[in-house]
Amino acid sequence: GAVVSQHPSRVICKSGTSVKIECRSLDFQATTMFWYRQFPKQSLMLMATSNEGSKATYEQGVEKDKFLINHASLTLSTLTVTSAHPEDSSFYICSAQSGTVHLEQFFGPGTRLTVL
Amino acid sequence: GQQLNQSPQSMFIQEGEDVSMNCTSSSIFNTWLWYKQDPGEGPVLLIALYKAGELTSNGRLTAQFGITRKDSFLNISASIPSDVGIYFCAGRSGGSNYKLTFGKGTLLTVNP
């Protein structure tokens, strides 16, 4: 149980284009999902908290107009990187929060974004 | 903001040896979590701790939630080559704040 998928697993795009990444909780419902960014040899950095049916909450320094988050259902959240630039190249990981008591976070396998 | 100090930063051990890593925080956490991340993959939850003083095992892994609620350790016994990876601790304050604070990770290398 508690499986989270991400699609695509890796994407290469040209500078200036937009890229959408999907995060799905496969066997549970997640009212809250999180989006992280991870640079090589570094820890996970929280970008935003996504709540089903409401606007995402962004961490300080993360541009909400550049990183669009939509949490349309209890099993799907999407992150769209708009007008991507090479500095947006990174490993993007989502997590979904499970349960009502312990609220454990289960992570997706990540999406490697390379912007040329 | 909250800071987590995770040590050691890296470890090189021989197969069969035991491993210990720990995290300390500048503030109190209500939950401690330990994750393992393989290259190019997302973190996988190993052990979750919810009470101060709690000691929990998962196979060869054992983790404890410190009494002060500001620290936690993870032990791996009889290491095997597939234990290789990056281990992260993460803490959560609780209440309405669901966000996790992550340590910087411990890179474990196991020589067969």
PDB file of N, CA and C in Angstrom, chain B residues 58-98:
ATOM      1  N   ASN B  58      12.818  -2.348  12.216  1.00  0.00           N
ATOM      2  CA  ASN B  58      12.290  -2.802  10.940  1.00  0.00           C
ATOM      3  C   ASN B  58      13.371  -3.687  10.330  1.00  0.00           C
ATOM      4  N   GLY B  59      13.290  -4.984  10.613  1.00  0.00           N
ATOM      5  CA  GLY B  59      14.337  -5.891  10.155  1.00  0.00           C
ATOM      6  C   GLY B  59      15.655  -5.575  10.834  1.00  0.00           C
ATOM      7  N   ARG B  60      16.682  -5.291  10.022  1.00  0.00           N
ATOM      8  CA  ARG B  60      17.999  -4.988  10.576  1.00  0.00           C
ATOM      9  C   ARG B  60      18.135  -3.520  10.987  1.00  0.00           C
ATOM     10  N   LEU B  61      17.092  -2.764  10.815  1.00  0.00           N
ATOM     11  CA  LEU B  61      17.119  -1.342  11.148  1.00  0.00           C
ATOM     12  C   LEU B  61      16.444  -1.102  12.486  1.00  0.00           C
ATOM     13  N   THR B  62      17.051  -0.224  13.274  1.00  0.00           N
ATOM     14  CA  THR B  62      16.481   0.191  14.548  1.00  0.00           C
ATOM     15  C   THR B  62      16.639   1.693  14.665  1.00  0.00           C
ATOM     16  N   ALA B  63      15.585   2.370  15.083  1.00  0.00           N
ATOM     17  CA  ALA B  63      15.644   3.815  15.245  1.00  0.00           C
ATOM     18  C   ALA B  63      15.015   4.196  16.573  1.00  0.00           C
ATOM     19  N   GLN B  64      15.495   5.286  17.147  1.00  0.00           N
ATOM     20  CA  GLN B  64      14.945   5.762  18.418  1.00  0.00           C
ATOM     21  C   GLN B  64      14.636   7.245  18.351  1.00  0.00           C
ATOM     22  N   PHE B  65      13.567   7.613  19.014  1.00  0.00           N
ATOM     23  CA  PHE B  65      13.113   8.994  19.166  1.00  0.00           C
ATOM     24  C   PHE B  65      13.680   9.460  20.494  1.00  0.00           C
ATOM     25  N   GLY B  66      14.555  10.456  20.477  1.00  0.00           N
ATOM     26  CA  GLY B  66      15.214  10.895  21.688  1.00  0.00           C
ATOM     27  C   GLY B  66      14.259  11.445  22.739  1.00  0.00           C
ATOM     28  N   ILE B  67      14.620  11.252  23.991  1.00  0.00           N
ATOM     29  CA  ILE B  67      13.784  11.698  25.105  1.00  0.00           C
ATOM     30  C   ILE B  67      13.540  13.201  25.068  1.00  0.00           C
ATOM     31  N   THR B  68      14.540  13.966  24.643  1.00  0.00           N
ATOM     32  CA  THR B  68      14.396  15.418  24.590  1.00  0.00           C
ATOM     33  C   THR B  68      13.554  15.865  23.406  1.00  0.00           C
ATOM     34  N   ARG B  69      13.242  14.941  22.503  1.00  0.00           N
ATOM     35  CA  ARG B  69      12.489  15.196  21.264  1.00  0.00           C
ATOM     36  C   ARG B  69      13.264  16.058  20.286  1.00  0.00           C
ATOM     37  N   LYS B  70      14.566  16.197  20.529  1.00  0.00           N
ATOM     38  CA  LYS B  70      15.390  16.979  19.634  1.00  0.00           C
ATOM     39  C   LYS B  70      16.406  16.120  18.892  1.00  0.00           C
ATOM     40  N   ASP B  71      16.306  14.799  19.023  1.00  0.00           N
ATOM     41  CA  ASP B  71      17.273  13.974  18.330  1.00  0.00           C
ATOM     42  C   ASP B  71      16.718  12.585  18.048  1.00  0.00           C
ATOM     43  N   SER B  72      17.369  11.913  17.098  1.00  0.00           N
ATOM     44  CA  SER B  72      16.987  10.557  16.737  1.00  0.00           C
ATOM     45  C   SER B  72      18.200   9.870  16.138  1.00  0.00           C
ATOM     46  N   PHE B  73      18.271   8.557  16.307  1.00  0.00           N
ATOM     47  CA  PHE B  73      19.348   7.816  15.660  1.00  0.00           C
ATOM     48  C   PHE B  73      18.780   6.645  14.889  1.00  0.00           C
ATOM     49  N   LEU B  74      19.555   6.203  13.905  1.00  0.00           N
ATOM     50  CA  LEU B  74      19.218   5.018  13.114  1.00  0.00           C
ATOM     51  C   LEU B  74      20.414   4.081  13.133  1.00  0.00           C
ATOM     52  N   ASN B  75      20.188   2.835  13.477  1.00  0.00           N
ATOM     53  CA  ASN B  75      21.217   1.822  13.434  1.00  0.00           C
ATOM     54  C   ASN B  75      20.871   0.794  12.367  1.00  0.00           C
ATOM     55  N   ILE B  76      21.888   0.359  11.648  1.00  0.00           N
ATOM     56  CA  ILE B  76      21.742  -0.740  10.698  1.00  0.00           C
ATOM     57  C   ILE B  76      22.708  -1.830  11.132  1.00  0.00           C
ATOM     58  N   SER B  77      22.194  -3.005  11.374  1.00  0.00           N
ATOM     59  CA  SER B  77      23.066  -4.087  11.812  1.00  0.00           C
ATOM     60  C   SER B  77      23.410  -4.999  10.635  1.00  0.00           C
ATOM     61  N   ALA B  78      24.604  -5.604  10.717  1.00  0.00           N
ATOM     62  CA  ALA B  78      25.047  -6.589   9.717  1.00  0.00           C
ATOM     63  C   ALA B  78      24.802  -6.093   8.300  1.00  0.00           C
ATOM     64  N   SER B  79      25.430  -4.993   7.949  1.00  0.00           N
ATOM     65  CA  SER B  79      25.173  -4.342   6.669  1.00  0.00           C
ATOM     66  C   SER B  79      25.452  -5.263   5.483  1.00  0.00           C
ATOM     67  N   ILE B  80      24.683  -5.040   4.419  1.00  0.00           N
ATOM     68  CA  ILE B  80      24.839  -5.789   3.174  1.00  0.00           C
ATOM     69  C   ILE B  80      24.976  -4.793   2.027  1.00  0.00           C
ATOM     70  N   PRO B  81      25.482  -5.220   0.876  1.00  0.00           N
ATOM     71  CA  PRO B  81      25.717  -4.272  -0.231  1.00  0.00           C
ATOM     72  C   PRO B  81      24.493  -3.464  -0.637  1.00  0.00           C
ATOM     73  N   SER B  82      23.317  -4.020  -0.548  1.00  0.00           N
ATOM     74  CA  SER B  82      22.113  -3.288  -0.963  1.00  0.00           C
ATOM     75  C   SER B  82      21.705  -2.199   0.033  1.00  0.00           C
ATOM     76  N   ASP B  83      22.416  -2.089   1.139  1.00  0.00           N
ATOM     77  CA  ASP B  83      22.168  -0.987   2.077  1.00  0.00           C
ATOM     78  C   ASP B  83      22.751   0.320   1.551  1.00  0.00           C
ATOM     79  N   VAL B  84      23.528   0.242   0.496  1.00  0.00           N
ATOM     80  CA  VAL B  84      24.133   1.437  -0.091  1.00  0.00           C
ATOM     81  C   VAL B  84      23.048   2.428  -0.498  1.00  0.00           C
ATOM     82  N   GLY B  85      23.277   3.697  -0.185  1.00  0.00           N
ATOM     83  CA  GLY B  85      22.322   4.740  -0.551  1.00  0.00           C
ATOM     84  C   GLY B  85      22.481   5.937   0.358  1.00  0.00           C
ATOM     85  N   ILE B  86      21.561   6.871   0.234  1.00  0.00           N
ATOM     86  CA  ILE B  86      21.577   8.054   1.094  1.00  0.00           C
ATOM     87  C   ILE B  86      20.429   7.927   2.083  1.00  0.00           C
ATOM     88  N   TYR B  87      20.744   8.106   3.338  1.00  0.00           N
ATOM     89  CA  TYR B  87      19.753   8.014   4.403  1.00  0.00           C
ATOM     90  C   TYR B  87      19.445   9.423   4.910  1.00  0.00           C
ATOM     91  N   PHE B  88      18.168   9.751   4.952  1.00  0.00           N
ATOM     92  CA  PHE B  88      17.737  11.064   5.429  1.00  0.00           C
ATOM     93  C   PHE B  88      16.890  10.903   6.689  1.00  0.00           C
ATOM     94  N   CYS B  89      17.131  11.778   7.652  1.00  0.00           N
ATOM     95  CA  CYS B  89      16.194  11.913   8.748  1.00  0.00           C
ATOM     96  C   CYS B  89      15.271  13.073   8.402  1.00  0.00           C
ATOM     97  N   ALA B  90      14.090  13.050   8.971  1.00  0.00           N
ATOM     98  CA  ALA B  90      13.142  14.144   8.770  1.00  0.00           C
ATOM     99  C   ALA B  90      12.316  14.301  10.031  1.00  0.00           C
ATOM    100  N   GLY B  91      12.038  15.533  10.375  1.00  0.00           N
ATOM    101  CA  GLY B  91      11.248  15.800  11.556  1.00  0.00           C
ATOM    102  C   GLY B  91      10.026  16.629  11.225  1.00  0.00           C
ATOM    103  N   ARG B  92       8.990  16.434  12.015  1.00  0.00           N
ATOM    104  CA  ARG B  92       7.765  17.218  11.846  1.00  0.00           C
ATOM    105  C   ARG B  92       7.347  17.766  13.203  1.00  0.00           C
ATOM    106  N   SER B  93       6.956  19.058  13.197  1.00  0.00           N
ATOM    107  CA  SER B  93       6.617  19.718  14.450  1.00  0.00           C
ATOM    108  C   SER B  93       5.276  19.294  14.994  1.00  0.00           C
ATOM    109  N   GLY B  94       4.339  19.014  14.097  1.00  0.00           N
ATOM    110  CA  GLY B  94       3.023  18.600  14.551  1.00  0.00           C
ATOM    111  C   GLY B  94       2.020  19.726  14.500  1.00  0.00           C
ATOM    112  N   GLY B  95       0.851  19.458  15.038  1.00  0.00           N
ATOM    113  CA  GLY B  95      -0.238  20.418  14.981  1.00  0.00           C
ATOM    114  C   GLY B  95      -0.719  20.563  13.554  1.00  0.00           C
ATOM    115  N   SER B  96      -0.959  21.788  13.135  1.00  0.00           N
ATOM    116  CA  SER B  96      -1.435  22.016  11.776  1.00  0.00           C
ATOM    117  C   SER B  96      -0.281  22.114  10.784  1.00  0.00           C
ATOM    118  N   ASN B  97       0.945  22.023  11.281  1.00  0.00           N
ATOM    119  CA  ASN B  97       2.113  22.107  10.405  1.00  0.00           C
ATOM    120  C   ASN B  97       2.519  20.708   9.977  1.00  0.00           C
ATOM    121  N   TYR B  98       2.193  20.352   8.742  1.00  0.00           N
ATOM    122  CA  TYR B  98       2.480  19.004   8.270  1.00  0.00           C
ATOM    123  C   TYR B  98       3.836  18.911   7.589  1.00  0.00           C
TER     124      TYR B  98
END
